[in-house]
Amino acid sequence: MTPELRDQAHAGRLGEFIAEFGWPRLIIFFFVVILFITAPFVGVRVDSSLMNVFVRFGQNGVMVLALVPMMQAGAGLNFGLPVGIVAGLLGSTLAMQFGLTGAAGFFGAITLSLPFALIFGWLYGLLLNKVKGEEMTIAMYVGFSVVTFMAIMWLVLPYTNPTMVWGYTGQGLRTTITLDGYWSRVLNHFLVIKIGPYFEFPTGTILFFSLMAFIMWLFMRSRTGTALTAVGSNPDFARAGGVSANRMRLTSVIVSTVYGAVGILMYQQSFGFIQVYQAPIYMAFPAVAAVLLGGASVNKASIVNVIVGTFLFQSILAMTPSVINSILKTDMSEVIRILISNGMIIYALTRKTKVSK
């Protein structure tokens, strides 16, 4: 092969890689690399920043995984993720009410949240089957409505644990509830690997995320998962093969809701607090932005999209407060988070509109 042909072949492969990976992800990737390179020059430790990225990755990864089933089934982006989050909040608050602590508290919270997630997911899925074509809009309204309704219920449910209830009234949950003494960072500290005084690898959190990703991978390759993907890719072909589109979509919503419940429990144990009332209302947006940043489309997502997108998105959130603020002497982290989140969502919705036309 002549040098000219070899150069053309390399250029072609590079073009294919860029087209497949996508310019938005390449830009974010290089921006993250620049942040890590710049960090030592502005007095920011790279090792502690990298640890923060890994912690955030494990903390948020399961909630991003929760989006995959509905996207594969053609139900769109799950802006109703707060439905699953509320189920997880009910499980965690009940576990605290029963006095469960440590690993038993964390896994007890998962067990207690599952019945709520299954029931909520079933009802949520029945509703989305009635509004085909408008799932994302209705999902957003459902998420907001559930959070608002639960803001009332958190005040009237008969919790009595003094750690959770308001001290001056003896009833109604606090806005923020500490998990100290219960299961705060129970996974973060499991098999933790310490390298130097500033870096700790959250082994337990990453292992748990890997387990949840593996379960999702197995599910998507099972007979049900294959049928679910077929419904999302070609509903007419799936129907001709005897697959019930409504049943597969309902299954995807239930699985997504269960993963949302487990995801918020992962978030809580890593964060160290339970936040109720209005806290869950916008939690779907960072998850949606992360999976889109990883290369997913509105109707197609994979485990790789989740891993890549979550790592890039959380790297931005971990690095910008320290590096950009040190350079500009002002807080730009929230501005950048909003720009990336909203930009990726608008980009995906615009692409869906163009394809539908």
mmCIF file of C-alpha atoms in Angstrom:
data_model
loop_
_atom_site.group_PDB
_atom_site.id
_atom_site.type_symbol
_atom_site.label_atom_id
_atom_site.label_comp_id
_atom_site.label_asym_id
_atom_site.label_seq_id
_atom_site.Cartn_x
_atom_site.Cartn_y
_atom_site.Cartn_z
ATOM 1 C CA MET A 1 0.000 0.000 0.000
ATOM 2 C CA THR A 2 1.353 3.398 -0.968
ATOM 3 C CA PRO A 3 1.770 6.113 1.685
ATOM 4 C CA GLU A 4 -1.064 8.089 0.083
ATOM 5 C CA LEU A 5 -3.478 5.141 0.280
ATOM 6 C CA ARG A 6 -2.349 4.399 3.841
ATOM 7 C CA ASP A 7 -3.019 7.994 4.864
ATOM 8 C CA GLN A 8 -6.441 7.862 3.232
ATOM 9 C CA ALA A 9 -7.250 4.625 5.085
ATOM 10 C CA HIS A 10 -6.170 6.159 8.411
ATOM 11 C CA ALA A 11 -8.214 9.270 7.697
ATOM 12 C CA GLY A 12 -11.225 7.119 6.838
ATOM 13 C CA ARG A 13 -10.927 5.143 10.088
ATOM 14 C CA LEU A 14 -10.524 8.374 12.044
ATOM 15 C CA GLY A 15 -13.619 9.810 10.384
ATOM 16 C CA GLU A 16 -15.591 6.658 11.194
ATOM 17 C CA PHE A 17 -14.457 6.825 14.825
ATOM 18 C CA ILE A 18 -15.463 10.496 15.122
ATOM 19 C CA ALA A 19 -18.818 9.807 13.488
ATOM 20 C CA GLU A 20 -19.481 6.862 15.805
ATOM 21 C CA PHE A 21 -18.225 8.479 19.005
ATOM 22 C CA GLY A 22 -19.766 11.849 18.189
ATOM 23 C CA TRP A 23 -18.428 15.371 18.401
ATOM 24 C CA PRO A 24 -20.253 16.248 21.661
ATOM 25 C CA ARG A 25 -18.526 13.388 23.495
ATOM 26 C CA LEU A 26 -15.139 14.182 21.941
ATOM 27 C CA ILE A 27 -15.399 17.823 22.989
ATOM 28 C CA ILE A 28 -16.386 16.888 26.546
ATOM 29 C CA PHE A 29 -13.644 14.238 26.695
ATOM 30 C CA PHE A 30 -10.915 16.672 25.646
ATOM 31 C CA PHE A 31 -12.328 19.282 28.010
ATOM 32 C CA VAL A 32 -12.028 16.786 30.886
ATOM 33 C CA VAL A 33 -8.458 15.954 29.860
ATOM 34 C CA ILE A 34 -7.600 19.673 29.810
ATOM 35 C CA LEU A 35 -9.100 20.074 33.290
ATOM 36 C CA PHE A 36 -6.940 17.261 34.685
ATOM 37 C CA ILE A 37 -3.819 18.657 32.975
ATOM 38 C CA THR A 38 -4.553 22.162 34.249
ATOM 39 C CA ALA A 39 -5.398 21.084 37.807
ATOM 40 C CA PRO A 40 -1.824 20.897 39.230
ATOM 41 C CA PHE A 41 -0.980 24.345 37.855
ATOM 42 C CA VAL A 42 -3.832 26.003 39.781
ATOM 43 C CA GLY A 43 -3.203 24.163 43.044
ATOM 44 C CA VAL A 44 -5.774 21.388 42.647
ATOM 45 C CA ARG A 45 -4.729 17.843 43.552
ATOM 46 C CA VAL A 46 -5.316 15.363 40.725
ATOM 47 C CA ASP A 47 -5.484 12.323 43.017
ATOM 48 C CA SER A 48 -8.244 13.716 45.244
ATOM 49 C CA SER A 49 -10.140 14.957 42.176
ATOM 50 C CA LEU A 50 -9.904 11.533 40.539
ATOM 51 C CA MET A 51 -11.189 9.925 43.744
ATOM 52 C CA ASN A 52 -14.115 12.330 43.675
ATOM 53 C CA VAL A 53 -14.889 11.273 40.096
ATOM 54 C CA PHE A 54 -14.954 7.573 41.026
ATOM 55 C CA VAL A 55 -17.166 8.245 44.047
ATOM 56 C CA ARG A 56 -19.599 10.295 41.947
ATOM 57 C CA PHE A 57 -19.577 7.629 39.234
ATOM 58 C CA GLY A 58 -20.625 4.885 41.632
ATOM 59 C CA GLN A 59 -23.041 7.200 43.396
ATOM 60 C CA ASN A 60 -24.994 8.081 40.254
ATOM 61 C CA GLY A 61 -24.373 5.156 37.910
ATOM 62 C CA VAL A 62 -27.348 2.976 38.850
ATOM 63 C CA MET A 63 -29.816 5.830 38.280
ATOM 64 C CA VAL A 64 -28.379 6.244 34.775
ATOM 65 C CA LEU A 65 -28.701 2.479 34.219
ATOM 66 C CA ALA A 66 -32.385 2.824 35.088
ATOM 67 C CA LEU A 67 -32.985 4.669 31.813
ATOM 68 C CA VAL A 68 -31.831 1.839 29.545
ATOM 69 C CA PRO A 69 -34.908 -0.476 29.522
ATOM 70 C CA MET A 70 -37.428 2.221 28.612
ATOM 71 C CA MET A 71 -35.195 3.654 25.909
ATOM 72 C CA GLN A 72 -34.670 0.201 24.389
ATOM 73 C CA ALA A 73 -38.419 -0.462 24.482
ATOM 74 C CA GLY A 74 -39.161 2.747 22.578
ATOM 75 C CA ALA A 75 -40.739 4.501 25.577
ATOM 76 C CA GLY A 76 -38.205 7.338 25.403
ATOM 77 C CA LEU A 77 -36.265 9.094 28.132
ATOM 78 C CA ASN A 78 -37.592 8.314 31.593
ATOM 79 C CA PHE A 79 -38.238 11.785 32.978
ATOM 80 C CA GLY A 80 -40.521 10.020 35.462
ATOM 81 C CA LEU A 81 -37.498 8.582 37.268
ATOM 82 C CA PRO A 82 -38.691 10.292 40.502
ATOM 83 C CA VAL A 83 -41.387 7.580 40.662
ATOM 84 C CA GLY A 84 -38.666 5.008 41.349
ATOM 85 C CA ILE A 85 -36.761 7.449 43.543
ATOM 86 C CA VAL A 86 -39.822 7.896 45.771
ATOM 87 C CA ALA A 87 -40.039 4.100 46.121
ATOM 88 C CA GLY A 88 -36.405 4.084 47.241
ATOM 89 C CA LEU A 89 -37.065 6.899 49.707
ATOM 90 C CA LEU A 90 -39.923 4.928 51.228
ATOM 91 C CA GLY A 91 -37.647 1.907 51.571
ATOM 92 C CA SER A 92 -34.816 3.853 53.200
ATOM 93 C CA THR A 93 -37.040 5.729 55.645
ATOM 94 C CA LEU A 94 -38.781 2.494 56.652
ATOM 95 C CA ALA A 95 -35.405 0.820 57.193
ATOM 96 C CA MET A 96 -34.428 3.686 59.492
ATOM 97 C CA GLN A 97 -37.782 3.464 61.254
ATOM 98 C CA PHE A 98 -37.083 -0.236 61.941
ATOM 99 C CA GLY A 99 -33.602 0.593 63.233
ATOM 100 C CA LEU A 100 -31.632 -1.291 60.560
ATOM 101 C CA THR A 101 -27.953 -0.350 60.385
ATOM 102 C CA GLY A 102 -24.815 -1.162 58.409
ATOM 103 C CA ALA A 103 -24.993 -3.493 55.408
ATOM 104 C CA ALA A 104 -28.237 -4.933 56.805
ATOM 105 C CA GLY A 105 -29.696 -1.423 56.729
ATOM 106 C CA PHE A 106 -28.689 -0.799 53.122
ATOM 107 C CA PHE A 107 -29.881 -4.127 51.767
ATOM 108 C CA GLY A 108 -32.928 -3.989 54.037
ATOM 109 C CA ALA A 109 -33.793 -0.632 52.462
ATOM 110 C CA ILE A 110 -33.518 -2.224 49.004
ATOM 111 C CA THR A 111 -35.801 -5.069 50.071
ATOM 112 C CA LEU A 112 -38.372 -2.698 51.569
ATOM 113 C CA SER A 113 -38.341 -0.461 48.490
ATOM 114 C CA LEU A 114 -38.960 -3.281 45.982
ATOM 115 C CA PRO A 115 -42.717 -3.737 46.636
ATOM 116 C CA PHE A 116 -43.272 0.007 46.243
ATOM 117 C CA ALA A 117 -41.148 0.088 43.060
ATOM 118 C CA LEU A 118 -43.031 -2.844 41.532
ATOM 119 C CA ILE A 119 -46.461 -1.348 42.277
ATOM 120 C CA PHE A 120 -45.500 2.198 41.266
ATOM 121 C CA GLY A 121 -43.780 0.926 38.103
ATOM 122 C CA TRP A 122 -46.810 -1.143 37.129
ATOM 123 C CA LEU A 123 -49.194 1.815 37.523
ATOM 124 C CA TYR A 124 -46.747 4.154 35.786
ATOM 125 C CA GLY A 125 -46.353 1.701 32.895
ATOM 126 C CA LEU A 126 -50.107 1.316 32.453
ATOM 127 C CA LEU A 127 -50.383 5.091 32.141
ATOM 128 C CA LEU A 128 -47.571 5.365 29.584
ATOM 129 C CA ASN A 129 -49.193 2.649 27.473
ATOM 130 C CA LYS A 130 -52.240 4.908 27.202
ATOM 131 C CA VAL A 131 -50.255 7.900 25.925
ATOM 132 C CA LYS A 132 -47.983 6.437 23.255
ATOM 133 C CA GLY A 133 -46.072 9.115 21.428
ATOM 134 C CA GLU A 134 -46.207 11.518 24.372
ATOM 135 C CA GLU A 135 -44.380 9.369 26.931
ATOM 136 C CA MET A 136 -41.627 11.839 27.816
ATOM 137 C CA THR A 137 -43.996 14.746 28.376
ATOM 138 C CA ILE A 138 -46.394 12.697 30.489
ATOM 139 C CA ALA A 139 -43.482 11.089 32.364
ATOM 140 C CA MET A 140 -42.245 14.515 33.383
ATOM 141 C CA TYR A 141 -45.676 15.491 34.692
ATOM 142 C CA VAL A 142 -45.956 12.170 36.540
ATOM 143 C CA GLY A 143 -42.568 12.665 38.183
ATOM 144 C CA PHE A 144 -43.419 16.185 39.316
ATOM 145 C CA SER A 145 -46.848 15.083 40.554
ATOM 146 C CA VAL A 146 -45.523 12.157 42.565
ATOM 147 C CA VAL A 147 -42.869 14.304 44.240
ATOM 148 C CA THR A 148 -45.442 16.985 45.076
ATOM 149 C CA PHE A 149 -47.897 14.424 46.476
ATOM 150 C CA MET A 150 -45.187 12.836 48.602
ATOM 151 C CA ALA A 151 -44.227 16.259 49.957
ATOM 152 C CA ILE A 152 -47.587 16.108 51.735
ATOM 153 C CA MET A 153 -47.250 12.454 52.735
ATOM 154 C CA TRP A 154 -43.834 12.962 54.345
ATOM 155 C CA LEU A 155 -45.605 15.268 56.806
ATOM 156 C CA VAL A 156 -48.426 12.893 57.730
ATOM 157 C CA LEU A 157 -46.923 9.381 57.561
ATOM 158 C CA PRO A 158 -46.546 7.953 61.100
ATOM 159 C CA TYR A 159 -42.749 7.957 61.416
ATOM 160 C CA THR A 160 -41.444 8.124 64.988
ATOM 161 C CA ASN A 161 -37.666 7.722 64.706
ATOM 162 C CA PRO A 162 -36.264 10.867 66.398
ATOM 163 C CA THR A 163 -33.435 10.993 63.844
ATOM 164 C CA MET A 164 -35.973 11.534 61.078
ATOM 165 C CA VAL A 165 -38.857 13.590 62.512
ATOM 166 C CA TRP A 166 -38.939 17.270 63.367
ATOM 167 C CA GLY A 167 -37.919 17.697 67.002
ATOM 168 C CA TYR A 168 -40.356 20.465 67.931
ATOM 169 C CA THR A 169 -43.455 18.654 66.682
ATOM 170 C CA GLY A 170 -42.499 14.987 66.915
ATOM 171 C CA GLN A 171 -44.009 14.275 63.504
ATOM 172 C CA GLY A 172 -43.245 14.920 59.853
ATOM 173 C CA LEU A 173 -39.894 14.065 58.288
ATOM 174 C CA ARG A 174 -36.987 16.484 58.284
ATOM 175 C CA THR A 175 -35.936 17.902 54.926
ATOM 176 C CA THR A 176 -32.502 16.280 55.204
ATOM 177 C CA ILE A 177 -31.942 13.144 57.281
ATOM 178 C CA THR A 178 -28.443 12.011 58.215
ATOM 179 C CA LEU A 179 -27.445 8.380 57.706
ATOM 180 C CA ASP A 180 -24.655 8.529 60.284
ATOM 181 C CA GLY A 181 -25.025 5.506 62.516
ATOM 182 C CA TYR A 182 -27.109 3.698 59.895
ATOM 183 C CA TRP A 183 -25.504 2.855 56.523
ATOM 184 C CA SER A 184 -23.673 6.031 55.539
ATOM 185 C CA ARG A 185 -20.942 5.164 52.995
ATOM 186 C CA VAL A 186 -21.225 1.456 53.820
ATOM 187 C CA LEU A 187 -20.318 0.520 50.230
ATOM 188 C CA ASN A 188 -17.739 3.286 49.795
ATOM 189 C CA HIS A 189 -15.758 1.877 52.736
ATOM 190 C CA PHE A 190 -16.094 -1.785 51.717
ATOM 191 C CA LEU A 191 -12.703 -3.114 50.503
ATOM 192 C CA VAL A 192 -11.587 0.493 50.048
ATOM 193 C CA ILE A 193 -8.141 0.862 48.442
ATOM 194 C CA LYS A 194 -6.048 3.709 49.868
ATOM 195 C CA ILE A 195 -3.167 5.075 47.829
ATOM 196 C CA GLY A 196 -1.446 7.900 49.644
ATOM 197 C CA PRO A 197 -3.202 10.353 51.946
ATOM 198 C CA TYR A 198 -5.550 11.831 49.336
ATOM 199 C CA PHE A 199 -6.802 8.920 47.208
ATOM 200 C CA GLU A 200 -9.290 6.215 48.179
ATOM 201 C CA PHE A 201 -10.831 3.947 45.572
ATOM 202 C CA PRO A 202 -14.477 3.179 46.528
ATOM 203 C CA THR A 203 -14.241 -0.516 45.683
ATOM 204 C CA GLY A 204 -17.588 -1.531 47.179
ATOM 205 C CA THR A 205 -19.503 1.151 45.306
ATOM 206 C CA ILE A 206 -17.884 0.292 41.976
ATOM 207 C CA LEU A 207 -18.461 -3.437 42.562
ATOM 208 C CA PHE A 208 -22.132 -2.860 43.339
ATOM 209 C CA PHE A 209 -22.551 -0.743 40.202
ATOM 210 C CA SER A 210 -20.798 -3.478 38.210
ATOM 211 C CA LEU A 211 -23.215 -6.045 39.654
ATOM 212 C CA MET A 212 -26.240 -3.926 38.717
ATOM 213 C CA ALA A 213 -24.802 -3.358 35.226
ATOM 214 C CA PHE A 214 -24.191 -7.103 34.824
ATOM 215 C CA ILE A 215 -27.775 -7.881 35.883
ATOM 216 C CA MET A 216 -29.029 -5.323 33.360
ATOM 217 C CA TRP A 217 -26.788 -6.857 30.686
ATOM 218 C CA LEU A 218 -28.190 -10.325 31.413
ATOM 219 C CA PHE A 219 -31.749 -9.006 31.379
ATOM 220 C CA MET A 220 -31.327 -7.227 28.042
ATOM 221 C CA ARG A 221 -29.979 -10.454 26.517
ATOM 222 C CA SER A 222 -32.678 -12.650 27.950
ATOM 223 C CA ARG A 223 -35.738 -13.636 25.972
ATOM 224 C CA THR A 224 -37.724 -10.823 27.571
ATOM 225 C CA GLY A 225 -34.980 -8.281 26.965
ATOM 226 C CA THR A 226 -34.652 -9.301 23.326
ATOM 227 C CA ALA A 227 -38.410 -8.985 22.825
ATOM 228 C CA LEU A 228 -38.326 -5.613 24.587
ATOM 229 C CA THR A 229 -35.610 -4.368 22.211
ATOM 230 C CA ALA A 230 -37.533 -5.709 19.219
ATOM 231 C CA VAL A 231 -40.580 -3.682 20.281
ATOM 232 C CA GLY A 232 -38.468 -0.544 20.442
ATOM 233 C CA SER A 233 -36.697 -1.157 17.135
ATOM 234 C CA ASN A 234 -39.576 -2.406 14.996
ATOM 235 C CA PRO A 235 -43.007 -2.646 16.688
ATOM 236 C CA ASP A 236 -44.697 -4.067 13.570
ATOM 237 C CA PHE A 237 -42.139 -6.868 13.233
ATOM 238 C CA ALA A 238 -42.407 -7.643 16.953
ATOM 239 C CA ARG A 239 -46.207 -7.751 16.725
ATOM 240 C CA ALA A 240 -45.994 -10.111 13.762
ATOM 241 C CA GLY A 241 -43.786 -12.381 15.870
ATOM 242 C CA GLY A 242 -46.431 -12.570 18.587
ATOM 243 C CA VAL A 243 -44.784 -10.122 20.981
ATOM 244 C CA SER A 244 -47.105 -7.868 22.971
ATOM 245 C CA ALA A 245 -45.795 -4.312 22.688
ATOM 246 C CA ASN A 246 -47.819 -3.139 25.678
ATOM 247 C CA ARG A 247 -46.534 -5.933 27.901
ATOM 248 C CA MET A 248 -42.909 -5.326 26.919
ATOM 249 C CA ARG A 249 -43.235 -1.585 27.465
ATOM 250 C CA LEU A 250 -44.852 -2.242 30.841
ATOM 251 C CA THR A 251 -41.982 -4.558 31.762
ATOM 252 C CA SER A 252 -39.430 -1.921 30.764
ATOM 253 C CA VAL A 253 -41.114 0.701 32.951
ATOM 254 C CA ILE A 254 -41.213 -1.649 35.957
ATOM 255 C CA VAL A 255 -37.519 -2.550 35.579
ATOM 256 C CA SER A 256 -36.618 1.126 35.154
ATOM 257 C CA THR A 257 -38.578 2.027 38.304
ATOM 258 C CA VAL A 258 -36.885 -0.732 40.328
ATOM 259 C CA TYR A 259 -33.457 0.464 39.190
ATOM 260 C CA GLY A 260 -34.446 4.024 40.071
ATOM 261 C CA ALA A 261 -35.292 2.892 43.615
ATOM 262 C CA VAL A 262 -31.976 1.064 44.002
ATOM 263 C CA GLY A 263 -30.162 3.993 42.394
ATOM 264 C CA ILE A 264 -31.354 6.536 44.958
ATOM 265 C CA LEU A 265 -30.295 4.161 47.758
ATOM 266 C CA MET A 266 -26.826 4.014 46.203
ATOM 267 C CA TYR A 267 -26.822 7.794 46.014
ATOM 268 C CA GLN A 268 -27.889 8.101 49.665
ATOM 269 C CA GLN A 269 -25.267 5.752 51.109
ATOM 270 C CA SER A 270 -22.514 7.582 49.231
ATOM 271 C CA PHE A 271 -23.865 11.064 49.976
ATOM 272 C CA GLY A 272 -24.558 10.236 53.628
ATOM 273 C CA PHE A 273 -28.016 11.799 53.745
ATOM 274 C CA ILE A 274 -31.633 11.164 52.747
ATOM 275 C CA GLN A 275 -33.316 14.150 51.101
ATOM 276 C CA VAL A 276 -37.099 14.211 50.778
ATOM 277 C CA TYR A 277 -39.823 16.718 49.806
ATOM 278 C CA GLN A 278 -38.720 18.541 46.610
ATOM 279 C CA ALA A 279 -35.196 17.077 46.363
ATOM 280 C CA PRO A 280 -36.037 14.276 43.851
ATOM 281 C CA ILE A 281 -37.943 16.501 41.430
ATOM 282 C CA TYR A 282 -35.043 17.228 39.059
ATOM 283 C CA MET A 283 -32.948 14.086 39.613
ATOM 284 C CA ALA A 284 -33.937 12.628 36.248
ATOM 285 C CA PHE A 285 -32.235 15.416 34.291
ATOM 286 C CA PRO A 286 -28.578 14.659 35.242
ATOM 287 C CA ALA A 287 -29.206 10.956 34.558
ATOM 288 C CA VAL A 288 -30.726 11.719 31.149
ATOM 289 C CA ALA A 289 -27.859 14.084 30.288
ATOM 290 C CA ALA A 290 -25.294 11.445 31.290
ATOM 291 C CA VAL A 291 -26.717 8.643 29.133
ATOM 292 C CA LEU A 292 -27.073 10.978 26.140
ATOM 293 C CA LEU A 293 -23.529 12.226 26.651
ATOM 294 C CA GLY A 294 -22.430 8.588 26.525
ATOM 295 C CA GLY A 295 -23.752 8.229 22.972
ATOM 296 C CA ALA A 296 -27.294 6.972 23.502
ATOM 297 C CA SER A 297 -30.190 8.189 21.397
ATOM 298 C CA VAL A 298 -33.769 8.659 22.524
ATOM 299 C CA ASN A 299 -34.685 5.092 21.506
ATOM 300 C CA LYS A 300 -31.384 3.256 21.862
ATOM 301 C CA ALA A 301 -29.039 2.880 24.822
ATOM 302 C CA SER A 302 -26.427 0.423 26.046
ATOM 303 C CA ILE A 303 -24.368 -0.298 29.153
ATOM 304 C CA VAL A 304 -21.356 1.278 27.416
ATOM 305 C CA ASN A 305 -23.331 4.497 26.876
ATOM 306 C CA VAL A 306 -24.112 4.523 30.601
ATOM 307 C CA ILE A 307 -20.514 3.976 31.686
ATOM 308 C CA VAL A 308 -18.971 6.489 29.274
ATOM 309 C CA GLY A 309 -21.648 9.131 29.836
ATOM 310 C CA THR A 310 -21.680 8.863 33.619
ATOM 311 C CA PHE A 311 -17.897 9.061 33.829
ATOM 312 C CA LEU A 312 -17.687 12.106 31.543
ATOM 313 C CA PHE A 313 -20.615 13.913 33.160
ATOM 314 C CA GLN A 314 -19.400 13.324 36.712
ATOM 315 C CA SER A 315 -15.849 14.293 35.712
ATOM 316 C CA ILE A 316 -17.181 17.659 34.603
ATOM 317 C CA LEU A 317 -19.071 18.136 37.870
ATOM 318 C CA ALA A 318 -16.081 17.045 39.966
ATOM 319 C CA MET A 319 -13.413 19.072 38.202
ATOM 320 C CA THR A 320 -15.064 22.352 37.246
ATOM 321 C CA PRO A 321 -15.718 23.635 40.795
ATOM 322 C CA SER A 322 -12.041 23.345 41.714
ATOM 323 C CA VAL A 323 -10.218 24.090 38.449
ATOM 324 C CA ILE A 324 -12.463 26.673 36.777
ATOM 325 C CA ASN A 325 -13.184 28.476 40.044
ATOM 326 C CA SER A 326 -9.458 28.698 40.815
ATOM 327 C CA ILE A 327 -8.853 30.288 37.412
ATOM 328 C CA LEU A 328 -11.846 32.644 37.224
ATOM 329 C CA LYS A 329 -12.267 33.225 40.982
ATOM 330 C CA THR A 330 -16.009 32.567 40.682
ATOM 331 C CA ASP A 331 -18.354 29.585 40.870
ATOM 332 C CA MET A 332 -19.023 28.289 37.347
ATOM 333 C CA SER A 333 -19.803 24.662 38.209
ATOM 334 C CA GLU A 334 -23.578 25.035 38.357
ATOM 335 C CA VAL A 335 -23.634 27.034 35.122
ATOM 336 C CA ILE A 336 -21.656 24.342 33.303
ATOM 337 C CA ARG A 337 -23.814 21.550 34.784
ATOM 338 C CA ILE A 338 -26.991 23.247 33.539
ATOM 339 C CA LEU A 339 -25.498 23.921 30.101
ATOM 340 C CA ILE A 340 -24.413 20.300 29.637
ATOM 341 C CA SER A 341 -27.632 18.800 31.022
ATOM 342 C CA ASN A 342 -30.006 20.984 29.044
ATOM 343 C CA GLY A 343 -27.804 20.976 25.957
ATOM 344 C CA MET A 344 -27.668 17.192 25.712
ATOM 345 C CA ILE A 345 -31.413 16.841 26.311
ATOM 346 C CA ILE A 346 -32.292 19.473 23.696
ATOM 347 C CA TYR A 347 -29.821 17.869 21.267
ATOM 348 C CA ALA A 348 -31.459 14.450 21.673
ATOM 349 C CA LEU A 349 -34.997 15.763 21.378
ATOM 350 C CA THR A 350 -34.071 17.776 18.279
ATOM 351 C CA ARG A 351 -32.610 14.655 16.654
ATOM 352 C CA LYS A 352 -35.783 12.694 17.448
ATOM 353 C CA THR A 353 -37.919 15.425 15.890
ATOM 354 C CA LYS A 354 -35.841 15.426 12.712
ATOM 355 C CA VAL A 355 -35.996 11.632 12.440
ATOM 356 C CA SER A 356 -39.773 11.574 12.952
ATOM 357 C CA LYS A 357 -40.223 14.098 10.169
#
